[in-house]
Short mmCIF file of C-alpha atoms and ligand atoms in Angstrom, two decimals:
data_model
loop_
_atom_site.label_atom_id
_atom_site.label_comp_id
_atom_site.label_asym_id
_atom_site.label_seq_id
_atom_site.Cartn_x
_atom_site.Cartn_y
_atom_site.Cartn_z
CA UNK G 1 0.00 0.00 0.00
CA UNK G 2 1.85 3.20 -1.11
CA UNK G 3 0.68 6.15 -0.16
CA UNK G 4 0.82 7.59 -3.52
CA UNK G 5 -2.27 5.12 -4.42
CA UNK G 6 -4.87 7.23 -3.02
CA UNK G 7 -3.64 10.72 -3.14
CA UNK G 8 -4.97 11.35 -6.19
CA UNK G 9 -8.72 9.59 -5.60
CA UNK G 10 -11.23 12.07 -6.33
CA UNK G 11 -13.71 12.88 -3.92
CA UNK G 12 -17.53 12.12 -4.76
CA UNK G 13 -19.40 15.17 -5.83
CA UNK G 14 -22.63 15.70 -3.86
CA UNK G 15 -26.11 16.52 -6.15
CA UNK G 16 -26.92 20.39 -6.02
CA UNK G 17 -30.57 18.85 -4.78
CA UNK G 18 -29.03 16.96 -1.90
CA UNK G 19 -30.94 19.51 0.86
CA UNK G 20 -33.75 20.44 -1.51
CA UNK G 21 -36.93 19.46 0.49
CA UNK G 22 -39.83 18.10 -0.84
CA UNK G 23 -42.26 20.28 -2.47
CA UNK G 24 -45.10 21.58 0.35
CA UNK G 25 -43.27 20.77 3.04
CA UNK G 26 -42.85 23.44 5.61
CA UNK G 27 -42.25 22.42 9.34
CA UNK G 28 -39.97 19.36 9.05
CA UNK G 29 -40.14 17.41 12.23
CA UNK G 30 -36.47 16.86 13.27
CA UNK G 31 -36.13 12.73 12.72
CA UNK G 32 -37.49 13.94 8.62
CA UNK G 33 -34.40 16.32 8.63
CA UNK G 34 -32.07 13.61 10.09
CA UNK G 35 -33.59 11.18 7.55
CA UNK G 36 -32.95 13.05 4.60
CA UNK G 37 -29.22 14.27 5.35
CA UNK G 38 -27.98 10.46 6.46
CA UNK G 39 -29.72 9.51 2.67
CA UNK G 40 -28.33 12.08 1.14
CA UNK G 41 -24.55 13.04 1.90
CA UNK G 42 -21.39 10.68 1.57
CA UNK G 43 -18.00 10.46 2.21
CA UNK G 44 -15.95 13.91 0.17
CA UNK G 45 -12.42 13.86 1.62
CA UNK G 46 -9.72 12.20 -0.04
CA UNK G 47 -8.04 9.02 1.27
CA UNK G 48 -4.49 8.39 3.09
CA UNK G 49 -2.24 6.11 4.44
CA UNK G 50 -1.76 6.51 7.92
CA UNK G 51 0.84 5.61 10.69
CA UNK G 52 -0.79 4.12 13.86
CA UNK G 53 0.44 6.69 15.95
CA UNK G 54 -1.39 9.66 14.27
CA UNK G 55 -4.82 7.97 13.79
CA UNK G 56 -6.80 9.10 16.59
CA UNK G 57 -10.16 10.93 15.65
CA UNK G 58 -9.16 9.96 12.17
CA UNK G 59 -12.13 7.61 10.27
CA UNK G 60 -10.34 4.17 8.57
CA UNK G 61 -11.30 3.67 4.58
CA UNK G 62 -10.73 -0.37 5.22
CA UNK G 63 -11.26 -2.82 7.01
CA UNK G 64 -7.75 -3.99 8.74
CA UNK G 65 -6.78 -6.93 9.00
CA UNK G 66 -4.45 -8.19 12.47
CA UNK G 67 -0.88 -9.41 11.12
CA UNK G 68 -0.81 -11.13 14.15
CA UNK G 69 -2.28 -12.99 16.86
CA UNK G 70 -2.47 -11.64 20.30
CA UNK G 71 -1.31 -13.47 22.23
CA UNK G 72 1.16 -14.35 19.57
CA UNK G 73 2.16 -17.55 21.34
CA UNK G 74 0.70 -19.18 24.99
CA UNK G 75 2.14 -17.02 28.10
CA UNK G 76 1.52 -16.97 31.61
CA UNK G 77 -1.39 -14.71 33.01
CA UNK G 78 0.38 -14.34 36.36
CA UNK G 79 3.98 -15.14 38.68
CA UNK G 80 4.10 -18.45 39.59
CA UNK G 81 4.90 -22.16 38.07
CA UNK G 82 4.22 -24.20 35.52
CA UNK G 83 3.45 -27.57 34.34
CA UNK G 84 1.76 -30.26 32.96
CA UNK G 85 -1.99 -30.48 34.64
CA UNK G 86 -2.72 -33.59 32.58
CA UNK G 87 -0.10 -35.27 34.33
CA UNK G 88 -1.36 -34.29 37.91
CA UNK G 89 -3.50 -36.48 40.52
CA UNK G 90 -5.72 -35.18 43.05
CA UNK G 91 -3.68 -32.81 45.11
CA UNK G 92 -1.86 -31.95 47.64
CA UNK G 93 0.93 -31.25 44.73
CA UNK G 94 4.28 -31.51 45.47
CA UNK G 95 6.56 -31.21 42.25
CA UNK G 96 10.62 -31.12 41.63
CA UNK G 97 11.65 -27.87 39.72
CA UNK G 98 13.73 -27.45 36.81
CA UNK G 99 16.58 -25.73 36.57
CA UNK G 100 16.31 -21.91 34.70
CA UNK G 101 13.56 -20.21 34.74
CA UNK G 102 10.76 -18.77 31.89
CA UNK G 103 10.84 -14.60 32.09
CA UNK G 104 8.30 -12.36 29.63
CA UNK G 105 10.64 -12.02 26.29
CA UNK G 106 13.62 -14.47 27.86
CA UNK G 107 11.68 -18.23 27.11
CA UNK G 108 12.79 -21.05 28.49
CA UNK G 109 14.52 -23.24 25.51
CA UNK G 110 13.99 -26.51 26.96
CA UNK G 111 11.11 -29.17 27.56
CA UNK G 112 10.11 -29.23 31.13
CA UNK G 113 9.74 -32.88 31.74
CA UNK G 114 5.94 -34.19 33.03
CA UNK G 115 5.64 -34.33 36.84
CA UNK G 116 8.18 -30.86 36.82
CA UNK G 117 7.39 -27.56 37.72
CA UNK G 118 8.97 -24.16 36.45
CA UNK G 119 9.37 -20.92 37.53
CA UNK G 120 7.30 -18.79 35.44
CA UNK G 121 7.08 -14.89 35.45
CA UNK G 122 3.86 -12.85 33.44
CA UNK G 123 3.49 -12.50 30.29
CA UNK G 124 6.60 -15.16 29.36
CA UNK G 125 5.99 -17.91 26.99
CA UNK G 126 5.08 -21.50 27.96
CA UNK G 127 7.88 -23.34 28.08
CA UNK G 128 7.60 -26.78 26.25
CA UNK G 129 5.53 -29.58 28.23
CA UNK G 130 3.54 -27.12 30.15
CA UNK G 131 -0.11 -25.75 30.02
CA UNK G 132 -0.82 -24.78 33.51
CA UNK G 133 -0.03 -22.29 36.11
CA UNK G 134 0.07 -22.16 40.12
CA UNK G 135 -0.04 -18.79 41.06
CA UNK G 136 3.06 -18.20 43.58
CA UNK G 137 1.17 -16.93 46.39
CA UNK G 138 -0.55 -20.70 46.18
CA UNK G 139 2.85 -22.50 46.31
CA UNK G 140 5.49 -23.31 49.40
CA UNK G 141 9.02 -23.68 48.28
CA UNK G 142 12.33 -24.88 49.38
CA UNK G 143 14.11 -23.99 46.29
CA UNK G 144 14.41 -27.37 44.75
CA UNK G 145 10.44 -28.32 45.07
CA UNK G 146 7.05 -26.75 45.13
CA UNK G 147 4.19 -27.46 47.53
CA UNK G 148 0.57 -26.80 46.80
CA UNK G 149 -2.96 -27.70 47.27
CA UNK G 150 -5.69 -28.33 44.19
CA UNK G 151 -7.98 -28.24 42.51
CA UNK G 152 -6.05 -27.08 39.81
CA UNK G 153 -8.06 -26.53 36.49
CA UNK G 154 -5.80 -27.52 33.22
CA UNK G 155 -4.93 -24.32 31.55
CA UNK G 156 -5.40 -22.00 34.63
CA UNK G 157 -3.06 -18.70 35.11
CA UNK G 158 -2.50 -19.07 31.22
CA UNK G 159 -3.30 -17.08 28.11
CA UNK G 160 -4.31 -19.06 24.88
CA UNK G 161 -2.46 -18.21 21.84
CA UNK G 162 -4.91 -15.86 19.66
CA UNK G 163 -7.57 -15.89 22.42
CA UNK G 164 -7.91 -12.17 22.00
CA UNK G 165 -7.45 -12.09 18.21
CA UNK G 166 -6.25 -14.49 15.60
CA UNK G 167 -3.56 -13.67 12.62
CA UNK G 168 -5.87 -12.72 9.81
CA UNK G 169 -9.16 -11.33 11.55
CA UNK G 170 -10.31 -8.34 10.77
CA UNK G 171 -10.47 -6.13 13.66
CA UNK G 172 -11.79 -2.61 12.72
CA UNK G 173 -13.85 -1.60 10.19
CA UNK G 174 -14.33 0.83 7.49
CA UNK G 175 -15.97 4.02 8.72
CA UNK G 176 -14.66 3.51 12.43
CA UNK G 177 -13.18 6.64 13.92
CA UNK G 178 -10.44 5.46 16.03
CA UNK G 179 -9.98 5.80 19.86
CA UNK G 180 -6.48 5.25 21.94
CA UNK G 181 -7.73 1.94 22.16
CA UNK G 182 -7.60 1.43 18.86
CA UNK G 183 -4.08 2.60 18.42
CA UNK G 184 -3.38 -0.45 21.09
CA UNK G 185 -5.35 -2.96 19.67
CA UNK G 186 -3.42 -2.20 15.74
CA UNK G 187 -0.16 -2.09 17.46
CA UNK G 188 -0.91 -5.22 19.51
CA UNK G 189 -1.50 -7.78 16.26
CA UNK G 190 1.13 -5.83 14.19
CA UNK G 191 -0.52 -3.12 12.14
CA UNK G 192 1.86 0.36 12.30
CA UNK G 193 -0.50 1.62 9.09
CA UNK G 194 -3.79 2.07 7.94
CA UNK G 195 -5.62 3.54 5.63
CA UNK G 196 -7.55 6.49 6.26
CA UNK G 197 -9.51 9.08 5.14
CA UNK G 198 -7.72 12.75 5.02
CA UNK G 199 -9.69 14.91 8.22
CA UNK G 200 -12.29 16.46 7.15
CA UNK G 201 -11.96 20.45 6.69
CA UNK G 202 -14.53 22.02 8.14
CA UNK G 203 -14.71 25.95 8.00
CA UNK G 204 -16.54 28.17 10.59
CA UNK G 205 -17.57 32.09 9.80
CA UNK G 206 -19.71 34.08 11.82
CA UNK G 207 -21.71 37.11 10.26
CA UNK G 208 -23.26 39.76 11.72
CA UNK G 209 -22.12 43.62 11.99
CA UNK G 210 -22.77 43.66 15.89
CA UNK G 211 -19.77 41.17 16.01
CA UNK G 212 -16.28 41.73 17.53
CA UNK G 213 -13.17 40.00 18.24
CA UNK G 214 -12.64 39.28 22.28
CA UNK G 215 -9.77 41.00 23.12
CA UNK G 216 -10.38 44.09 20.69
CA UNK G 217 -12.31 47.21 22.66
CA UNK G 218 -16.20 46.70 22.05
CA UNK G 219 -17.90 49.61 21.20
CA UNK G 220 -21.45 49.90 22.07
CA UNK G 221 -24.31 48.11 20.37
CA UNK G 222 -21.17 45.48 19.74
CA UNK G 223 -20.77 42.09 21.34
CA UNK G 224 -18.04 39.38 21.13
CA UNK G 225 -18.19 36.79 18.93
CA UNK G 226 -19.09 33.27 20.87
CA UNK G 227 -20.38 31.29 18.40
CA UNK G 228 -16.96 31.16 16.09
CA UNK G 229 -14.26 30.27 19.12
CA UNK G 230 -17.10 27.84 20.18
CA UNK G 231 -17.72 25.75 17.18
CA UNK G 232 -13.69 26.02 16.42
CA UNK G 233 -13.52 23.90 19.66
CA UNK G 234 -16.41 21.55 19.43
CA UNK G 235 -14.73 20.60 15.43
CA UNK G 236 -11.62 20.23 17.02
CA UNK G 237 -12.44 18.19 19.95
CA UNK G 238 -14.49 15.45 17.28
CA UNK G 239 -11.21 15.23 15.35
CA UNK G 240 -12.27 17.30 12.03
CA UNK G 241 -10.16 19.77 10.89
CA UNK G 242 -10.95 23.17 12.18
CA UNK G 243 -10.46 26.39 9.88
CA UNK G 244 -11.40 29.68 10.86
CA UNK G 245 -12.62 31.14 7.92
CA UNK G 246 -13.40 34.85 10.23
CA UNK G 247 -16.45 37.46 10.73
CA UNK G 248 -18.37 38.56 7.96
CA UNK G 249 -20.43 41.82 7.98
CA UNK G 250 -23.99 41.91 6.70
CA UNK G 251 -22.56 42.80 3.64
CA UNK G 252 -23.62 40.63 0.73
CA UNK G 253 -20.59 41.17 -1.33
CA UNK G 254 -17.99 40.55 1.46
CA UNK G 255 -20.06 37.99 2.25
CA UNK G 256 -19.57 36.29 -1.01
CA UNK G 257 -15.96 36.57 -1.15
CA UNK G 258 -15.45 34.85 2.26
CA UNK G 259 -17.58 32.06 1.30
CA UNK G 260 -15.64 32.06 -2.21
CA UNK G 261 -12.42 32.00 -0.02
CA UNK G 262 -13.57 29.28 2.22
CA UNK G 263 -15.02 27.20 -0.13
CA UNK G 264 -11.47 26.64 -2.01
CA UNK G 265 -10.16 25.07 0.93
CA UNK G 266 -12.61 23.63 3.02
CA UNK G 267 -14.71 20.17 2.80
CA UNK G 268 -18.14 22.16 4.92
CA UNK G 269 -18.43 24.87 6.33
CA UNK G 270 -20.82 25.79 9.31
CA UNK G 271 -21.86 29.91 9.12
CA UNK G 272 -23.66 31.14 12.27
CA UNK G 273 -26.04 33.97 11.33
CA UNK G 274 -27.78 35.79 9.19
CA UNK G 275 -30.17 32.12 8.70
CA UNK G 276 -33.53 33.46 8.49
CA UNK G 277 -35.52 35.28 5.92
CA UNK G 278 -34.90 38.80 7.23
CA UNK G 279 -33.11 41.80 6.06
CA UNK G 280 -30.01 41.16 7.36
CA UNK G 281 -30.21 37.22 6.88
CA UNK G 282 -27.96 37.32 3.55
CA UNK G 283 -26.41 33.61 4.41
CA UNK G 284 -29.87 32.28 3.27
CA UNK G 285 -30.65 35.00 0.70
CA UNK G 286 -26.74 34.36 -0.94
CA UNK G 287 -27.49 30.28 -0.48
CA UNK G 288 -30.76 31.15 -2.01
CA UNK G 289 -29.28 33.00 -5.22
CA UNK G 290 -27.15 29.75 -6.21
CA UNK G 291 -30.25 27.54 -6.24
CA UNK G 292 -29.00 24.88 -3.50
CA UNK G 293 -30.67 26.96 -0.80
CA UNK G 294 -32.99 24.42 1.32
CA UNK G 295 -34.45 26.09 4.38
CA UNK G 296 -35.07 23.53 6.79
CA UNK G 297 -37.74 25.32 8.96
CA UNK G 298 -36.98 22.11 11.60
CA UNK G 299 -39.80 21.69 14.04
CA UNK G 300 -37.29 22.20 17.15
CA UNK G 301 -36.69 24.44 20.00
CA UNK G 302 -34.24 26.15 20.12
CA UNK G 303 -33.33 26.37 16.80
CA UNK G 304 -34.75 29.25 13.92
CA UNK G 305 -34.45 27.87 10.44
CA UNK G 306 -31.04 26.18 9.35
CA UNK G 307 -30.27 27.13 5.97
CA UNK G 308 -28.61 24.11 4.11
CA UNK G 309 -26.78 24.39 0.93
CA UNK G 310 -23.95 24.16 -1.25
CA UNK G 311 -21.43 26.85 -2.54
CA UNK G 312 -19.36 26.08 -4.76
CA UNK G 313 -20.06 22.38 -4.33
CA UNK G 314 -19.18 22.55 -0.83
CA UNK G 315 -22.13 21.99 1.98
CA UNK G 316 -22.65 24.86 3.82
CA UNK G 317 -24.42 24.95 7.11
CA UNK G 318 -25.95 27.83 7.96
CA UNK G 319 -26.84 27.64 11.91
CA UNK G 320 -28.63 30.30 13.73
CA UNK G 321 -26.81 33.53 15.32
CA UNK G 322 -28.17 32.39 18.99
CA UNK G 323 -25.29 30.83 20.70
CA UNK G 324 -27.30 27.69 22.70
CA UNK G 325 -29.90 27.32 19.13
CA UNK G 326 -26.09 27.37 16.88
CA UNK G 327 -24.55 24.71 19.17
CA UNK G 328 -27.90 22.38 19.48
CA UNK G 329 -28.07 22.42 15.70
CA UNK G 330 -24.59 21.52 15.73
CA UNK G 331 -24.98 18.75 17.70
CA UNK G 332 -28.33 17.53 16.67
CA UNK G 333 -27.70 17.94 12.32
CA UNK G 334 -23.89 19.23 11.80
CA UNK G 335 -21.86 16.21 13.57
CA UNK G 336 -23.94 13.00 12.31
CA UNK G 337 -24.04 15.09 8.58
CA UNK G 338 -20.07 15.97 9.09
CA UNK G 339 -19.10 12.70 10.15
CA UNK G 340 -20.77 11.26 7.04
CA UNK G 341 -18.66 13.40 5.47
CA UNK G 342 -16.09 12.24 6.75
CA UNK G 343 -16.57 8.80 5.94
CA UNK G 344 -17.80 7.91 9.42
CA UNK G 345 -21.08 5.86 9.82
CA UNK G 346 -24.39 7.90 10.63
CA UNK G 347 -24.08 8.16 14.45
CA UNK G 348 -26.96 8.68 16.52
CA UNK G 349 -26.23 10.21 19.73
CA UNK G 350 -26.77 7.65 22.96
CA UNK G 351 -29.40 8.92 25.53
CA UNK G 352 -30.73 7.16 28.57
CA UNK G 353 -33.78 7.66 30.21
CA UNK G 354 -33.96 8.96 33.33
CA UNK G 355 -35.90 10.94 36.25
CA UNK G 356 -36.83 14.11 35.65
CA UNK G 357 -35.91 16.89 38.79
CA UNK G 358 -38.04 19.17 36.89
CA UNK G 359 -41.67 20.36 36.24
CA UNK G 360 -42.55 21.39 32.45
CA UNK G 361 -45.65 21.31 30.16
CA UNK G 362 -44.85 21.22 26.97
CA UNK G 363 -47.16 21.79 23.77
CA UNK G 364 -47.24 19.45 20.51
CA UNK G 365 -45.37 20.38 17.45
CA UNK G 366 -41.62 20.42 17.93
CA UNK G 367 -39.05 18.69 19.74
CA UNK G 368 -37.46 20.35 22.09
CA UNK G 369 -33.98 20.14 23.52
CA UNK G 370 -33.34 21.91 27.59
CA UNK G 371 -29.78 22.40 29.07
CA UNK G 372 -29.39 19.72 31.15
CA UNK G 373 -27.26 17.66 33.81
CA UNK G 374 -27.65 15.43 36.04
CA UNK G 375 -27.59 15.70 39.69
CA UNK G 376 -28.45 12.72 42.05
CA UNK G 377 -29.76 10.24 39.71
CA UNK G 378 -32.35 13.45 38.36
CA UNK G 379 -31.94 15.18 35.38
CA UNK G 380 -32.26 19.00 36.47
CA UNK G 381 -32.71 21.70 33.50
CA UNK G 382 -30.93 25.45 33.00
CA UNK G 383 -33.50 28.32 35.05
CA UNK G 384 -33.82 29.45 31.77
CA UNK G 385 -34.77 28.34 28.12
CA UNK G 386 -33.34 32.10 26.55
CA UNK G 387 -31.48 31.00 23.77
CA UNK G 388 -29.04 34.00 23.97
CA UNK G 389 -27.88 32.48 27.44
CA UNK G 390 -24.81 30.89 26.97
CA UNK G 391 -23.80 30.45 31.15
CA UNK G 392 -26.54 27.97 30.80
CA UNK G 393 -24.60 26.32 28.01
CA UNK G 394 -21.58 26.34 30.18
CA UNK G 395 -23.91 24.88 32.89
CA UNK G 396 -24.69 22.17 31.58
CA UNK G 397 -23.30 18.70 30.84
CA UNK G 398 -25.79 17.25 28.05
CA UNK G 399 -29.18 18.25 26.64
CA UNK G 400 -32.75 16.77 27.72
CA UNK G 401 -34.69 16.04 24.67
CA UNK G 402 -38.46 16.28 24.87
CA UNK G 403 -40.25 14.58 22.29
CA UNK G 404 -42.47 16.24 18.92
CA UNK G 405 -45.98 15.72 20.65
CA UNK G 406 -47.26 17.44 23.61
CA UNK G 407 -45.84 16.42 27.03
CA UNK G 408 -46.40 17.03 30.89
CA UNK G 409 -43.70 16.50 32.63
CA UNK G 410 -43.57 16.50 36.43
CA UNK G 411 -40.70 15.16 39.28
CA UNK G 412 -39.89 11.70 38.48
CA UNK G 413 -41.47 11.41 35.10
CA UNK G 414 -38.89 9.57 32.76
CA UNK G 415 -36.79 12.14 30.32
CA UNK G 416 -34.46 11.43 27.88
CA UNK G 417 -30.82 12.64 28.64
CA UNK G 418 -28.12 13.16 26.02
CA UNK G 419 -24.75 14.05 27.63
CA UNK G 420 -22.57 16.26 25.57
CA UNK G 421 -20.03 13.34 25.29
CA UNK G 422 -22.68 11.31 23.13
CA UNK G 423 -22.19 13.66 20.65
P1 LIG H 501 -29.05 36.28 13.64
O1 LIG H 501 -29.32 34.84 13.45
O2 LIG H 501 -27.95 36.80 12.79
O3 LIG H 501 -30.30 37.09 13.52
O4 LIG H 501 -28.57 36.43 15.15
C1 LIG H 501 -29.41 36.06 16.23
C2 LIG H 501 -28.81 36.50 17.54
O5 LIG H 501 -27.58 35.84 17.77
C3 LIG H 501 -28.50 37.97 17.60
O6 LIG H 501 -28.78 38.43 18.90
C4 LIG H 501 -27.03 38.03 17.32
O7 LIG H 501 -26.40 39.18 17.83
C5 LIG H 501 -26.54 36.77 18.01
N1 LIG H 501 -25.32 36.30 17.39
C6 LIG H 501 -25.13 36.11 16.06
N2 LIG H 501 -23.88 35.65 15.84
C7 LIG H 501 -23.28 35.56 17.05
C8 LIG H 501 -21.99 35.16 17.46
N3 LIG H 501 -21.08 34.77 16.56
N4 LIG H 501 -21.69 35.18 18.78
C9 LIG H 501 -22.63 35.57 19.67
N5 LIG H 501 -23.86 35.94 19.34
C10 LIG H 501 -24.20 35.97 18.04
MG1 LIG H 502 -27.15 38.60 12.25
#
């Protein structure tokens, strides 16, 4: 495998339809919007060869299959001796020892004959003739023999070769985006490099004239931008590449450029602002001019329209300007669309059920998603639903969602709880 094979691989284009909604449809309840994006968007970025040792939060392009076994060969699960079990009676045990002794990476060369014992440290390879091991806080010794009582189960105290993983399985899969564990697992059975697919570039721009940089002086009628330092880190911390592509004004033209700009070297890119259908939304009115605008008026709270749509053939995300209704959307549509894009599987994020600590009556129509943590087995919700109100962000550790329909929810009623780690 040379890493010259794949850097030329063209990425799949994506239809200019691929977030056009159906005709009529207005409100689309939140699973629809899911639905349509997992159906619609596939892998864009390029592929790779890895090493091992840079793969974390990368996604594999192929399966990979273990070089070796692990264990390799039988070893010893513990300190102690070995022997043959076969060979034993009912106990109490009292066996001669063999000269030398079996150490992890030092075997023992010779056969230990049957009715012998050896000394055996952990992790060293079973020395010829023996399958079993007496743990050496079990045994008496004088130095020349070993005492101890049974029953002793043939095998115990020792590791199978390949009963972790055989030579030739294949471990991970395609589309798997790989954890420390993983690294261990590919070192373990003799893999140092896989094939992977290049991170994903994903570009963030916020918009909005009100905007300012923290750290610059902010004049009034200005605020600091949240939303771009905030999705910067929630890209980074999934293992996408994170570009800031800057602020733009409400200025169509400028506008325009910066998308032109970021659409030459990124894979998405997620705008916060400027979504809706007002006069200063010109993310959705500029998505809207090259045809590929979908707005995805998603039945959810909190959460305005998203404008979806592609510039310049790259998807475009346009999130609301509301810091808590930018990062839900993120969570809820950007990551499981991204990591398609990626060439990650279609995650769904992994909730549990638990007790509500709050009161809440909710009307039918959207779903609804409340800052949430959990405190003594009860999932407790922000004092306030203001989507502007990013301590409450900060507050919390996951999100409670509350389903489409109507809903009264009392103490102890069962909620669903996403923690921000599912995502
Ligand atoms: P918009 O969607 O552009 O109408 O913005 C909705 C609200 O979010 C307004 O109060 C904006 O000032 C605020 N907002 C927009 N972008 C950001 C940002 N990057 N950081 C913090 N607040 C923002
Ligand atoms: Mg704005």
């Amino acid at each position: 495998m040379s890493t010259d094979e794949f850097d030329e691989l063209p990425a799949p284009a994506l239809t200019n339809d691929c977030f056009a909604l159906p005709a009529g449809v207005n409100w689309t309840p939140v699973d629809d919007a899911l639905a349509m994006l997992k159906e619609r968007l596939n892998a864009t970025t390029a592929r790779q060869v890895t090493a091992v040792t840079e793969t974390v939060g990368l996604i594999l392009a192929a399966d990979v299959v273990a070089k070796r076994a692990n264990p390799p060969e039988p070893n010893s699960a513990v300190d102690g001796y070995a022997f043959a079990g076969a060979a034993l009676g009912d106990g109490p045990y009292v066996l001669p020892l063999v000269e030398g002794r079996a150490a992890a990476g030092v075997p023992f060369e010779g056969v230990v004959p049957e009715g012998y014992a050896i000394r055996i440290l952990t992790g060293a390879a079973m020395p010829m003739g023996v399958d079993s091991v007496v743990l050496e806080e079990d045994v008496n010794t004088d130095g020349a023999r070993i005492a101890f009582n049974g029953p002793i189960k043939i095998g115990s105290n020792a590791r199978r070769a390949g009963e972790d993983v055989n030579a030739g399985d294949v471990i991970l899969t395609a589309t798997r985006r790989l954890t420390p564990a993983d690294v261990a697992l590919l070192s373990a059975v003799g893999v140092a490099e896989v094939e992977t697919y290049a991170p994903l570039r994903v570009g963030v721009l916020s918009t909005g004239d009100e905007l300012v940089e923290t750290g610059a002086a902010a004049k009034a009628g200005q605020i600091y931008d949240a939303n771009r330092p905030m999705l910067l880190a929630q890209l980074r911390a999934w293992g996408f590449e994170a570009i800031d592509l800057g602020r733009a004004p409400d200025d169509r033209t400028v506008l325009a450029d910066m998308l032109n700009e970021g659409a030459g070297r990124c894979d998405a890119i997620l705008t916060s602002g400027g979504a809706s259908a007002g006069d200063e939304d010109h993310m959705s009115a500029l998505l809207a001019e090259t045809g590929s605008l979908a707005m995805w008026r998603i039945a959810l709270k909190p959460g305005r329209p998203l404008a979806l749509g592609l510039w310049d053939g790259v998807p475009i995300f346009g999130l609301p300007g509301n810091p808590v209704a930018a990062l839900v959307c993120t969570l809820i549509f950007a990551r499981p669309a991204l990591n398609l894009l990626a060439g990650a599987q279609w995650a769904a994020p992994q909730g549990f059920d638990v007790p509500a600590g709050f009161a809440k009556t909710k009307k039918a129509g959207r779903r609804e998603y409340l800052r949430a943590r959990i405190r003594d087995g009860r999932a407790e919700v922000f004092k306030s639903e203001g989507s502007g109100r990013i301590s409450g962000l900060s507050w919390a550790e996951g999100l409670v969602e509350l389903p489409d329909g109507a809903a009264e929810i009392t103490q102890g009623s069962r909620v669903r709880y996403i923690p921000f780690t599912s995502f």
